[in-house]
Short mmCIF file of C-alpha atoms and ligand atoms in Angstrom, two decimals:
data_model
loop_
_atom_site.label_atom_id
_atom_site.label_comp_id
_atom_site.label_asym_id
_atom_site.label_seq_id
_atom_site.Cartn_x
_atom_site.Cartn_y
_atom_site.Cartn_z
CA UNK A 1 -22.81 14.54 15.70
CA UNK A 2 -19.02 14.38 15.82
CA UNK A 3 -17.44 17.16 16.84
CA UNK A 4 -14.27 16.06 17.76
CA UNK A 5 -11.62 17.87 15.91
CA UNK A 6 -10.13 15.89 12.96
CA UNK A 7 -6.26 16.37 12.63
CA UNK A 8 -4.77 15.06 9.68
CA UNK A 9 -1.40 13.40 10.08
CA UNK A 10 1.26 13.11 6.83
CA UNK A 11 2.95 9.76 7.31
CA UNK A 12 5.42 10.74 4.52
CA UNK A 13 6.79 7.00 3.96
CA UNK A 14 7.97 5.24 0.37
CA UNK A 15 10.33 3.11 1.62
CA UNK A 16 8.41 0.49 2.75
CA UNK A 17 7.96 -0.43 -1.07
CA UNK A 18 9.47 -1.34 -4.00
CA UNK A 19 7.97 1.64 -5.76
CA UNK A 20 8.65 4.70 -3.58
CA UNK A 21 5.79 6.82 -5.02
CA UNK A 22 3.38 7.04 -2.33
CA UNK A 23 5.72 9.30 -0.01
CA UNK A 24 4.81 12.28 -1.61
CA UNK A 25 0.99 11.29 -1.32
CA UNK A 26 0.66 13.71 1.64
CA UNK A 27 1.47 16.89 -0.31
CA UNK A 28 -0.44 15.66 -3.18
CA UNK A 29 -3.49 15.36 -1.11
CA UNK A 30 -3.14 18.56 0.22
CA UNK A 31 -2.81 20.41 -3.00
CA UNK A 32 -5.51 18.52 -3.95
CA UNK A 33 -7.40 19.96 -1.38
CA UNK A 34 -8.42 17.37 0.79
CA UNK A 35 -8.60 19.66 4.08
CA UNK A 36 -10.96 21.77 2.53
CA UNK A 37 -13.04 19.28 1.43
CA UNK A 38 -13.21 17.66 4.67
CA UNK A 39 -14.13 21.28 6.44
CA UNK A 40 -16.87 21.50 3.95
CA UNK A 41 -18.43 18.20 5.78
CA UNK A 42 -18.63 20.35 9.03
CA UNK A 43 -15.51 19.04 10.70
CA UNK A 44 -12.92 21.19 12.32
CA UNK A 45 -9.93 20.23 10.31
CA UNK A 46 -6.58 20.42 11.56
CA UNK A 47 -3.05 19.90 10.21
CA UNK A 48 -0.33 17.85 12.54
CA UNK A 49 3.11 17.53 11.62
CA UNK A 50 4.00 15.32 9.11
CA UNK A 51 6.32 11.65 10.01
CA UNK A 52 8.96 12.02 7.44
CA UNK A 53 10.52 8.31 7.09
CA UNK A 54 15.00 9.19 6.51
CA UNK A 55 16.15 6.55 4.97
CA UNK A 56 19.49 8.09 5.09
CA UNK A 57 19.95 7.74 8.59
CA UNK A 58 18.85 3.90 8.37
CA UNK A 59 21.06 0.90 7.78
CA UNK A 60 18.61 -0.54 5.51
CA UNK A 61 14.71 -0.59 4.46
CA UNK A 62 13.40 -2.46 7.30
CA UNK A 63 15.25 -0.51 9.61
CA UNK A 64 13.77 3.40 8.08
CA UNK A 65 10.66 1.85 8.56
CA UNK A 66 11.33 1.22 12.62
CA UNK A 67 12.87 4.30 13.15
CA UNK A 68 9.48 5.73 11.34
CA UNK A 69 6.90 3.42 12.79
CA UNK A 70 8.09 4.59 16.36
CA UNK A 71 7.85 8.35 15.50
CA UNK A 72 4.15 8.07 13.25
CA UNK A 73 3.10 6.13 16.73
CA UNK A 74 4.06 8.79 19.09
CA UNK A 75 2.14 11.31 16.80
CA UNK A 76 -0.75 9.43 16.66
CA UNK A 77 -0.73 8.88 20.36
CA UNK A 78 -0.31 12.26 20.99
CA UNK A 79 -3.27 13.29 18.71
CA UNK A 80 -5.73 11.38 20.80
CA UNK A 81 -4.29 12.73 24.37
CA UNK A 82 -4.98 16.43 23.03
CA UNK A 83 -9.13 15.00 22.55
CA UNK A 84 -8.42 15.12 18.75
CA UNK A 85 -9.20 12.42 16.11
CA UNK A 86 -6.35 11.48 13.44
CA UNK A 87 -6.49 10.87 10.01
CA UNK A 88 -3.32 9.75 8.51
CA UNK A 89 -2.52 9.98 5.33
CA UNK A 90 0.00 7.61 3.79
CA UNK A 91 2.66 6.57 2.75
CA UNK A 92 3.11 3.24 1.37
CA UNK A 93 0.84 1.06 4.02
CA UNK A 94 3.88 0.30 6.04
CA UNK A 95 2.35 3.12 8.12
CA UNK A 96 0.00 1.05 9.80
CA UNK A 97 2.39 -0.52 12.01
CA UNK A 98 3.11 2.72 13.34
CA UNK A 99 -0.90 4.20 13.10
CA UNK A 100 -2.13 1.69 15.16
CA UNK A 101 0.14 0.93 17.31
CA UNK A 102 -0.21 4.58 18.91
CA UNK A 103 -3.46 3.86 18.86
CA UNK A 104 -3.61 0.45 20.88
CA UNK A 105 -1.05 2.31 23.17
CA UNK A 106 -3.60 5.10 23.81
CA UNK A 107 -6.41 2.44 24.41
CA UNK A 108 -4.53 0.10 26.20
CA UNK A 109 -5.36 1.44 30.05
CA UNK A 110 -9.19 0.99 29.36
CA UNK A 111 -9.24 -2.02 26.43
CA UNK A 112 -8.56 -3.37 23.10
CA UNK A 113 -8.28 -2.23 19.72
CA UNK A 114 -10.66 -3.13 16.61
CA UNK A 115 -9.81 -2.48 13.01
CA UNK A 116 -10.99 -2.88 9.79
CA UNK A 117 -8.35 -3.60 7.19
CA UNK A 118 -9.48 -2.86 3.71
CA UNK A 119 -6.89 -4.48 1.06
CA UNK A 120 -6.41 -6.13 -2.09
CA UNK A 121 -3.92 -7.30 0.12
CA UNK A 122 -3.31 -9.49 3.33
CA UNK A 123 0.10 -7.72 4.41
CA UNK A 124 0.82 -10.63 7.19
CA UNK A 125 4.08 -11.40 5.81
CA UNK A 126 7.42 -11.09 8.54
CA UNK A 127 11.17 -11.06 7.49
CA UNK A 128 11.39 -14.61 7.65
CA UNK A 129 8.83 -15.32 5.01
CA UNK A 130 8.62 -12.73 2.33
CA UNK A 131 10.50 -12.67 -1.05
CA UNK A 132 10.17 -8.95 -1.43
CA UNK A 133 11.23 -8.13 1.90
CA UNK A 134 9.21 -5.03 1.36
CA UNK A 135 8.03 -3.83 4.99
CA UNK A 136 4.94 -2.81 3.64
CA UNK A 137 4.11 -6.32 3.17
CA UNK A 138 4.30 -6.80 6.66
CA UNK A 139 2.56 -4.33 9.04
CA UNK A 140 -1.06 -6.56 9.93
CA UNK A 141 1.64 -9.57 11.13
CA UNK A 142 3.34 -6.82 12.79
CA UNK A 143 0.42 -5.80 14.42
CA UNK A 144 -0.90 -8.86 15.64
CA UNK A 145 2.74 -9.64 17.25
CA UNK A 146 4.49 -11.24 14.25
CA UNK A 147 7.91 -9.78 12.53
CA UNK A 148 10.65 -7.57 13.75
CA UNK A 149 10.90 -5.84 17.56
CA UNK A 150 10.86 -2.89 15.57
CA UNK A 151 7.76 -3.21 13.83
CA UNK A 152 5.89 -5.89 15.92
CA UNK A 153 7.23 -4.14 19.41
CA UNK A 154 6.70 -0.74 19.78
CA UNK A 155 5.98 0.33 23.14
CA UNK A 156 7.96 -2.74 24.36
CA UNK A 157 4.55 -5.12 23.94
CA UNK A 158 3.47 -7.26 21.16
CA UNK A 159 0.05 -8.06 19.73
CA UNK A 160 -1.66 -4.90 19.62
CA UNK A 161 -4.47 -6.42 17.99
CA UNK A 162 -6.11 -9.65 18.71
CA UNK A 163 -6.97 -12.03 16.39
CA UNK A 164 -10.08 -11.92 16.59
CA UNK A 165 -10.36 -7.57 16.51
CA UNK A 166 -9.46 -7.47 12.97
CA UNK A 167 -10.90 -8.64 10.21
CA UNK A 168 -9.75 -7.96 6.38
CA UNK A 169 -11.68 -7.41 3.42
CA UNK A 170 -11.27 -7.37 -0.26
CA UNK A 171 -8.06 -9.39 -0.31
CA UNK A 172 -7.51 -10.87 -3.84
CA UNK A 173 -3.43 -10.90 -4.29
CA UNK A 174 -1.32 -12.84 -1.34
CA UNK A 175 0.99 -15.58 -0.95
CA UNK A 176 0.65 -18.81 0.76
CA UNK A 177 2.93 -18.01 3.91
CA UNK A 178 0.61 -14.95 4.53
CA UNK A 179 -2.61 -16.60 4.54
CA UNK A 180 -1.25 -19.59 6.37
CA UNK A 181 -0.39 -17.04 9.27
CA UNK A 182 -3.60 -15.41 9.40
CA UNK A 183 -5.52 -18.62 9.06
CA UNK A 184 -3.13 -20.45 11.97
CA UNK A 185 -4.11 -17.13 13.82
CA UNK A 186 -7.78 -17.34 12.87
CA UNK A 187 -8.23 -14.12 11.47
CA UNK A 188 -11.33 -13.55 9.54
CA UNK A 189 -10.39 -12.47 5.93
CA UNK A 190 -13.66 -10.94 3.58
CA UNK A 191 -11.85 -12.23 0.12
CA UNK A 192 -12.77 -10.21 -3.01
CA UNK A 193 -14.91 -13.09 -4.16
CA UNK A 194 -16.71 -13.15 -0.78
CA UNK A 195 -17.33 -9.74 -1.38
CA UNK A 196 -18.41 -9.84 -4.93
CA UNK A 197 -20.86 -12.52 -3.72
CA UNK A 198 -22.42 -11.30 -0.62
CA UNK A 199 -21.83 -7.61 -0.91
CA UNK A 200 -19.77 -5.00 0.74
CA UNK A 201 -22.22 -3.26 2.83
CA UNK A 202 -23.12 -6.51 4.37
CA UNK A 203 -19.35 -7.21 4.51
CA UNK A 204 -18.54 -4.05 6.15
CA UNK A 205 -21.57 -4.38 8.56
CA UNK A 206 -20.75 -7.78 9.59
CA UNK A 207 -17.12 -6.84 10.09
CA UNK A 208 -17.74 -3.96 12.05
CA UNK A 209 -19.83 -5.99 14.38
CA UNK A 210 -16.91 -8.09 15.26
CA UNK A 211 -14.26 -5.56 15.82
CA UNK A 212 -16.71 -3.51 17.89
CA UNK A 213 -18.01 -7.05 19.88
CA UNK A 214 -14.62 -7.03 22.27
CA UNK A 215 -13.14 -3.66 21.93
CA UNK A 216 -13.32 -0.22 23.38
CA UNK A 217 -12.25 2.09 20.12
CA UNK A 218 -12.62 0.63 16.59
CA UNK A 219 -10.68 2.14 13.16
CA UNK A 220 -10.41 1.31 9.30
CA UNK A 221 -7.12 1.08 7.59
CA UNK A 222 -7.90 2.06 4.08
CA UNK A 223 -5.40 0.54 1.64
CA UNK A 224 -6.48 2.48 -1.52
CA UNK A 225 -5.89 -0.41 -3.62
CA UNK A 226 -8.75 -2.17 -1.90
CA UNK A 227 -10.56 -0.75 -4.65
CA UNK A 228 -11.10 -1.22 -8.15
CA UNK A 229 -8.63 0.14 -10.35
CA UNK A 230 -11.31 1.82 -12.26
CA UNK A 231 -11.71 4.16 -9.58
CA UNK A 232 -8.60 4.39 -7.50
CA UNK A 233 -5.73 3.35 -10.22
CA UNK A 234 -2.65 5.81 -8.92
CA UNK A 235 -2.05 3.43 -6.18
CA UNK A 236 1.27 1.23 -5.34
CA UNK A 237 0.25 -1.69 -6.23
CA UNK A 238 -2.92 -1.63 -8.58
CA UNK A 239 -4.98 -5.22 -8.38
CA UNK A 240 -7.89 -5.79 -10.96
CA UNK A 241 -11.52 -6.45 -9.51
CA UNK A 242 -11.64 -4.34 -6.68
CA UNK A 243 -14.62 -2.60 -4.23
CA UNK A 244 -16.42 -0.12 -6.39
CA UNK A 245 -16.09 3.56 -5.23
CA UNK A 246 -20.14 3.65 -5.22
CA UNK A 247 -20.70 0.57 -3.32
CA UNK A 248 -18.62 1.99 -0.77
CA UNK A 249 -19.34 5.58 -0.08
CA UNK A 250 -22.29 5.13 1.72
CA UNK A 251 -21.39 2.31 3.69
CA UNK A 252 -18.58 4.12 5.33
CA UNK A 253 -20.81 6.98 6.14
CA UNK A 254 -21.66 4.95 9.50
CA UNK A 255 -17.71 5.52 11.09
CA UNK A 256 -17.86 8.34 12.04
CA UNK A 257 -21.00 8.53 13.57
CA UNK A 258 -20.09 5.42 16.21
CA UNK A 259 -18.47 7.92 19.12
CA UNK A 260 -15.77 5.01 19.32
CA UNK A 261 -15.00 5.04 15.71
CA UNK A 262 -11.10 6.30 17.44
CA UNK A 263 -8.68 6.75 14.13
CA UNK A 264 -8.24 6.30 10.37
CA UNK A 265 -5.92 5.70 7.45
CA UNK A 266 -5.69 6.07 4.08
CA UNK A 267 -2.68 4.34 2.72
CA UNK A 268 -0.83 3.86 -1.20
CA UNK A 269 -2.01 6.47 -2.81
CA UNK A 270 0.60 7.13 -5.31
CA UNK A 271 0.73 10.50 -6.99
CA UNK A 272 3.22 9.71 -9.67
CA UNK A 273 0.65 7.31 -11.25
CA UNK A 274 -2.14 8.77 -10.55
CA UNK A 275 -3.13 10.81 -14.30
CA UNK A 276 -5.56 13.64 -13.90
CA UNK A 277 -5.74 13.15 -10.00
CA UNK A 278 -8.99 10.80 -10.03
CA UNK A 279 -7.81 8.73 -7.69
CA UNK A 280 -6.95 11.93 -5.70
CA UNK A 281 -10.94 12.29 -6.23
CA UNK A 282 -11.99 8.76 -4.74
CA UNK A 283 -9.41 9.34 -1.92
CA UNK A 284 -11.36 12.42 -0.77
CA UNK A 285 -14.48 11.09 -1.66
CA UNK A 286 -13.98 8.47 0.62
CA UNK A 287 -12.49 10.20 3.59
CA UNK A 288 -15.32 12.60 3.73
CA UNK A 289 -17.92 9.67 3.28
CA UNK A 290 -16.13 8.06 6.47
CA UNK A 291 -15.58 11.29 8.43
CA UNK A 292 -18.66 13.87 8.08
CA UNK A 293 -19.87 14.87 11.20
CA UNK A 294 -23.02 13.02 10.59
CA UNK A 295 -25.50 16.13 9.93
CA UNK A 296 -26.12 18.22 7.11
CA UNK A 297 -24.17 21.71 7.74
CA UNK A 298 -26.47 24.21 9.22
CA UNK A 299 -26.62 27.08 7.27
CA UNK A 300 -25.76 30.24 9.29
CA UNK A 301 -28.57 32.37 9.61
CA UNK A 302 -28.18 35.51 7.41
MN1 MN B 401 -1.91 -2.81 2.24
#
């Protein structure tokens, strides 16, 4: 049973898309009531402080976004000296640069990194080759070493995953330059169809597997619109035929369990489009899936 304590982490970013919506995710979710529902699992739930991205103080997008990244990675660091787990809740997914960096910094005295990148999205674009420029596009090239010192660099090191410790799933919308990269890198990318065909609990299982094989702490990056639109639609950047909510609830139920299961996040959930909160509803639904303790509550004897 995981009794860690779970501390929850605002990353309070927008800028890293075109759409700044998903900055005020955090206080959304927390209206919503996602700590309580997350204490109702059995875990000890925690607040941290939020990462507030200030664009104001930044010379241009790319640049809040470093300034950010650095800050969200010292937090995150931080969370796992003091023994506790983070959750951090995004933000446009521009976050993850900053997430798991802290986290391969934390690891890196004793080993590498795994992760699980759920996306309808590949995100492996760097300045050089995306149109958008949007640094949310960028963070898994950043990750694995590719992009700008402030992104791909924190902690003065590069490649804070390997290759072959991440693999992607439910990617449906990218462009050629992207895939190139993570196919020159040899990345293994679960496409939507893959998943459609073989199914995302053996997906997830067979993904997990790998990023556990070579590592000493695994995590999932949880782009929300990984999923169908049906279920999750108030997200930045909504892409049809998704990962059903139901197929994966109880798949994830097996992260939190694995004592080296170290950090997640849930990125691009967007408030502003996100009518009557149902995607509010999946988000929770999902972290708690992921994050129970693993045993029913006891009930306290009367
Ligand atoms: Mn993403």
């Amino acid at each position: 049973m995981n009794t860690r304590v779970l501390q929850l982490i605002g990353a309070e970013v927008g800028e890293g898309a075109s759409d700044g919506g998903c900055k005020w995710a955090q206080p959304a979710l927390r209206e919503r009531g996602i700590q309580l529902a997350l204490s109702a699992t059995g875990r000890v739930v925690t607040w941290g402080d939020p990462v507030t991205a200030q664009p104001l103080r930044a010379s241009n997008r790319l640049d809040a976004i470093e300034h950010f990244s650095l800050r969200l990675a010292a937090a995150v660091e931080k969370t796992l000296r003091d023994g506790k787990q983070p959750l951090v809740l995004g933000g446009d997914h521009s976050s993850a640069a900053g997430t798991w960096s802290g986290v391969a910094q934390f690891l890196r005295p004793v080993g590498r990194l795994g992760l699980i990148w759920i996306d309808a999205h590949m995100d492996a674009h760097t300045p050089q080759t995306s149109d958008s420029q949007a640094p949310h596009g960028m963070p898994l090239a950043a990750l694995l070493g590719h992009g700008s010192d402030g992104m791909a660099a924190l902690y003065g090191w590069r490649g804070k995953l390997l290759p072959h410790n991440v693999v992607v799933i439910g990617a449906r919308s990218y462009e050629p330059a992207e895939a190139e990269l993570l196919a020159a890198l040899n990345v293994r990318v679960m496409t939507m169809e893959e998943v459609l065909d073989r199914s995302f609990a053996v997906c997830f299982n067979e993904a997990r597997n790998q990023v556990t094989r070579d590592t000493v702490g695994w995590g999932l990056t949880l782009d929300l619109d990984g999923l169908d639109p049906l279920d999750a639609p108030g997200t930045g950047t909504p892409v049809e035929t998704g990962i059903r909510l139901a197929d994966a609830l109880p798949v994830l139920a097996q992260c939190s369990t694995d004592p080296t299961f170290v950090a997640m996040e849930l990125a691009e959930y967007n408030p502003l489009r996100d009518f009557g909160g149902h995607t509010a509803e999946a988000a929770k639904q999902l972290v708690c899936a992921a994050l129970a303790p693993g045993e029913p509550v006891q009930a306290l004897a009367a």
